[in-house]
Amino acid sequence: VNKWSVNMMAEALVRAMGRVRGSGGDWAGGVPVVTKFLNKTVGIKGFTYRNGSGLFGDTAFSPRELVKVLQYMHTRRPALPEFAASLALGGRDGTLRRRFRGSDLGRVRAKTGTLNGVSCLTGYVTLADGTEAAYSVLVNDHKTTAWQVWKLQDGLVNALADYKP
């Protein structure tokens, strides 16, 4: 779901959660399950969540909310190893196989999101001292190519990777 950004799988997962923990095997059953988890367990509020893939304009999260989800996942065992492995690895695979090639391979793990005029990059980066940090860079309503936005996002994340706390 994350590494290759397979929207159909993400939507099927939300439907399955609705079938198992909600009122039915559709978005109407799954969205409240995810929303309740994010509100009560992760502790974020104020977002708008409508479907599993995020392909529709009504779904909206802030970078702060997404980082809070990553921080939550970072503390979970055994969830973290599998969750982190599900993210694309910069310069190596998934939606980041052509990005972060000039940096230390493996320092960046992330989920991308790209639509017309929208480019998102959210994940973990290993800082210069070896600690991990969560980040989220969301760009909306851009009038340029996705590649130009990716270069900006990659530059920000590489600068973060060079940071020595």
mmCIF file of C-alpha atoms in Angstrom:
data_model
loop_
_atom_site.group_PDB
_atom_site.id
_atom_site.type_symbol
_atom_site.label_atom_id
_atom_site.label_comp_id
_atom_site.label_asym_id
_atom_site.label_seq_id
_atom_site.Cartn_x
_atom_site.Cartn_y
_atom_site.Cartn_z
ATOM 1 C CA VAL A 1 0.000 0.000 0.000
ATOM 2 C CA ASN A 2 2.616 2.563 1.043
ATOM 3 C CA LYS A 3 5.795 1.656 -0.852
ATOM 4 C CA TRP A 4 4.165 1.603 -4.305
ATOM 5 C CA SER A 5 1.216 3.866 -3.428
ATOM 6 C CA VAL A 6 -1.473 1.387 -4.447
ATOM 7 C CA ASN A 7 -4.681 3.332 -3.866
ATOM 8 C CA MET A 8 -6.982 0.390 -4.579
ATOM 9 C CA MET A 9 -5.350 -1.585 -1.768
ATOM 10 C CA ALA A 10 -5.667 1.344 0.637
ATOM 11 C CA GLU A 11 -9.356 1.649 -0.145
ATOM 12 C CA ALA A 12 -9.860 -2.116 0.257
ATOM 13 C CA LEU A 13 -8.109 -1.962 3.639
ATOM 14 C CA VAL A 14 -10.476 0.752 4.880
ATOM 15 C CA ARG A 15 -13.454 -1.282 3.673
ATOM 16 C CA ALA A 16 -12.101 -4.367 5.444
ATOM 17 C CA MET A 17 -11.721 -2.401 8.690
ATOM 18 C CA GLY A 18 -15.331 -1.313 8.303
ATOM 19 C CA ARG A 19 -16.410 -4.913 7.845
ATOM 20 C CA VAL A 20 -14.477 -6.171 10.871
ATOM 21 C CA ARG A 21 -14.752 -3.237 13.308
ATOM 22 C CA GLY A 22 -17.416 -0.972 11.864
ATOM 23 C CA SER A 23 -20.916 -1.047 10.436
ATOM 24 C CA GLY A 24 -20.106 -2.577 7.047
ATOM 25 C CA GLY A 25 -17.557 -3.332 4.343
ATOM 26 C CA ASP A 26 -17.641 0.035 2.599
ATOM 27 C CA TRP A 27 -16.260 3.532 3.112
ATOM 28 C CA ALA A 28 -19.232 4.457 5.283
ATOM 29 C CA GLY A 29 -18.283 1.587 7.610
ATOM 30 C CA GLY A 30 -14.489 1.990 7.469
ATOM 31 C CA VAL A 31 -13.970 5.740 7.648
ATOM 32 C CA PRO A 32 -15.410 6.024 11.196
ATOM 33 C CA VAL A 33 -13.113 3.196 12.358
ATOM 34 C CA VAL A 34 -10.029 5.050 11.089
ATOM 35 C CA THR A 35 -11.304 8.402 12.358
ATOM 36 C CA LYS A 36 -11.952 6.999 15.845
ATOM 37 C CA PHE A 37 -8.448 5.482 15.961
ATOM 38 C CA LEU A 38 -6.837 8.758 14.914
ATOM 39 C CA ASN A 39 -8.938 10.788 17.385
ATOM 40 C CA LYS A 40 -8.813 8.576 20.451
ATOM 41 C CA THR A 41 -5.632 6.535 20.100
ATOM 42 C CA VAL A 42 -3.261 8.831 18.217
ATOM 43 C CA GLY A 43 -4.806 12.024 19.607
ATOM 44 C CA ILE A 44 -5.265 14.114 16.475
ATOM 45 C CA LYS A 45 -8.339 16.146 15.694
ATOM 46 C CA GLY A 46 -9.289 18.698 13.060
ATOM 47 C CA PHE A 47 -8.513 16.573 10.009
ATOM 48 C CA THR A 48 -11.019 15.550 7.351
ATOM 49 C CA TYR A 49 -10.967 11.901 6.294
ATOM 50 C CA ARG A 50 -13.286 10.573 3.583
ATOM 51 C CA ASN A 51 -11.693 7.489 2.010
ATOM 52 C CA GLY A 52 -8.721 5.156 2.092
ATOM 53 C CA SER A 53 -6.705 6.555 -0.783
ATOM 54 C CA GLY A 54 -6.947 10.294 -0.158
ATOM 55 C CA LEU A 55 -7.679 10.833 -3.844
ATOM 56 C CA PHE A 56 -10.627 13.095 -3.223
ATOM 57 C CA GLY A 57 -10.494 16.783 -2.320
ATOM 58 C CA ASP A 58 -12.414 16.364 0.913
ATOM 59 C CA THR A 59 -9.625 14.455 2.674
ATOM 60 C CA ALA A 60 -7.309 16.896 4.454
ATOM 61 C CA PHE A 61 -4.546 16.503 7.048
ATOM 62 C CA SER A 62 -1.978 19.021 8.237
ATOM 63 C CA PRO A 63 1.733 18.150 8.278
ATOM 64 C CA ARG A 64 1.596 18.341 12.089
ATOM 65 C CA GLU A 65 -1.173 15.714 12.182
ATOM 66 C CA LEU A 66 0.721 13.393 9.851
ATOM 67 C CA VAL A 67 3.908 13.736 11.914
ATOM 68 C CA LYS A 68 1.914 12.893 15.022
ATOM 69 C CA VAL A 69 0.758 9.666 13.332
ATOM 70 C CA LEU A 70 4.375 8.821 12.469
ATOM 71 C CA GLN A 71 5.492 9.553 16.031
ATOM 72 C CA TYR A 72 2.751 7.279 17.343
ATOM 73 C CA MET A 73 3.777 4.476 14.963
ATOM 74 C CA HIS A 74 7.431 4.917 15.962
ATOM 75 C CA THR A 75 6.583 3.935 19.535
ATOM 76 C CA ARG A 76 4.640 0.791 18.635
ATOM 77 C CA ARG A 77 6.149 -2.659 18.761
ATOM 78 C CA PRO A 78 5.771 -4.859 16.768
ATOM 79 C CA ALA A 79 3.981 -2.395 14.444
ATOM 80 C CA LEU A 80 7.007 -0.198 13.740
ATOM 81 C CA PRO A 81 9.302 -2.580 11.868
ATOM 82 C CA GLU A 82 6.525 -3.620 9.497
ATOM 83 C CA PHE A 83 5.145 -0.106 9.139
ATOM 84 C CA ALA A 84 8.569 1.411 8.450
ATOM 85 C CA ALA A 85 9.338 -1.353 5.945
ATOM 86 C CA SER A 86 6.095 -0.538 4.120
ATOM 87 C CA LEU A 87 7.399 2.945 3.283
ATOM 88 C CA ALA A 88 9.428 3.609 0.139
ATOM 89 C CA LEU A 89 13.178 3.731 0.698
ATOM 90 C CA GLY A 90 14.874 6.794 -0.796
ATOM 91 C CA GLY A 91 16.968 5.981 -3.859
ATOM 92 C CA ARG A 92 16.118 2.306 -3.685
ATOM 93 C CA ASP A 93 12.494 1.289 -4.205
ATOM 94 C CA GLY A 94 8.846 2.189 -4.444
ATOM 95 C CA THR A 95 7.805 5.710 -5.314
ATOM 96 C CA LEU A 96 11.204 7.025 -4.098
ATOM 97 C CA ARG A 97 13.430 4.802 -6.252
ATOM 98 C CA ARG A 98 14.427 7.781 -8.436
ATOM 99 C CA ARG A 99 14.585 10.298 -5.607
ATOM 100 C CA PHE A 100 17.304 10.852 -2.972
ATOM 101 C CA ARG A 101 19.916 9.107 -5.137
ATOM 102 C CA GLY A 102 22.617 11.619 -4.201
ATOM 103 C CA SER A 103 22.101 11.177 -0.469
ATOM 104 C CA ASP A 104 22.994 8.272 1.770
ATOM 105 C CA LEU A 105 20.763 5.459 0.588
ATOM 106 C CA GLY A 106 18.430 4.265 3.280
ATOM 107 C CA ARG A 107 18.343 7.518 5.268
ATOM 108 C CA VAL A 108 14.869 8.396 4.001
ATOM 109 C CA ARG A 109 11.678 6.340 4.272
ATOM 110 C CA ALA A 110 8.461 7.969 3.121
ATOM 111 C CA LYS A 111 4.998 7.838 1.657
ATOM 112 C CA THR A 112 4.440 10.046 -1.360
ATOM 113 C CA GLY A 113 1.206 11.510 -2.612
ATOM 114 C CA THR A 114 0.856 13.195 -5.977
ATOM 115 C CA LEU A 115 -2.192 14.647 -7.711
ATOM 116 C CA ASN A 116 -2.549 17.540 -10.134
ATOM 117 C CA GLY A 117 -1.236 20.554 -8.231
ATOM 118 C CA VAL A 118 -0.521 18.534 -5.062
ATOM 119 C CA SER A 119 2.668 16.847 -3.885
ATOM 120 C CA CYS A 120 3.144 15.277 -0.455
ATOM 121 C CA LEU A 121 6.118 13.609 1.193
ATOM 122 C CA THR A 122 5.769 12.268 4.717
ATOM 123 C CA GLY A 123 8.074 9.875 6.533
ATOM 124 C CA TYR A 124 11.197 9.321 8.587
ATOM 125 C CA VAL A 125 14.753 10.544 8.039
ATOM 126 C CA THR A 126 17.926 9.568 9.870
ATOM 127 C CA LEU A 127 19.648 12.707 11.173
ATOM 128 C CA ALA A 128 23.418 13.285 11.156
ATOM 129 C CA ASP A 129 23.753 11.925 14.707
ATOM 130 C CA GLY A 130 21.866 8.701 13.857
ATOM 131 C CA THR A 131 18.543 9.563 15.481
ATOM 132 C CA GLU A 132 15.343 9.359 13.483
ATOM 133 C CA ALA A 133 12.978 12.260 12.878
ATOM 134 C CA ALA A 134 9.485 12.335 11.427
ATOM 135 C CA TYR A 135 8.647 14.981 8.822
ATOM 136 C CA SER A 136 5.878 15.994 6.454
ATOM 137 C CA VAL A 137 6.156 18.366 3.488
ATOM 138 C CA LEU A 138 2.816 19.051 1.805
ATOM 139 C CA VAL A 139 2.560 21.348 -1.217
ATOM 140 C CA ASN A 140 -0.882 22.329 -2.507
ATOM 141 C CA ASP A 141 -1.990 24.301 -5.540
ATOM 142 C CA HIS A 142 1.438 24.408 -7.170
ATOM 143 C CA LYS A 143 1.556 25.608 -10.768
ATOM 144 C CA THR A 144 4.781 23.877 -11.750
ATOM 145 C CA THR A 145 5.747 20.304 -12.582
ATOM 146 C CA ALA A 146 5.691 17.644 -9.898
ATOM 147 C CA TRP A 147 9.407 17.058 -10.497
ATOM 148 C CA GLN A 148 10.250 20.650 -9.535
ATOM 149 C CA VAL A 149 8.287 20.287 -6.300
ATOM 150 C CA TRP A 150 9.964 16.940 -5.605
ATOM 151 C CA LYS A 151 13.374 18.608 -5.921
ATOM 152 C CA LEU A 152 12.326 21.185 -3.324
ATOM 153 C CA GLN A 153 10.928 18.523 -0.977
ATOM 154 C CA ASP A 154 14.015 16.357 -1.390
ATOM 155 C CA GLY A 155 16.258 19.329 -0.655
ATOM 156 C CA LEU A 156 14.360 20.078 2.555
ATOM 157 C CA VAL A 157 14.573 16.468 3.713
ATOM 158 C CA ASN A 158 18.287 16.258 2.819
ATOM 159 C CA ALA A 159 18.901 19.444 4.837
ATOM 160 C CA LEU A 160 17.064 17.831 7.739
ATOM 161 C CA ALA A 161 19.226 14.701 7.358
ATOM 162 C CA ASP A 162 22.347 16.869 7.697
ATOM 163 C CA TYR A 163 21.052 18.449 10.910
ATOM 164 C CA LYS A 164 23.086 17.719 14.043
ATOM 165 C CA PRO A 165 20.877 18.097 17.140
#
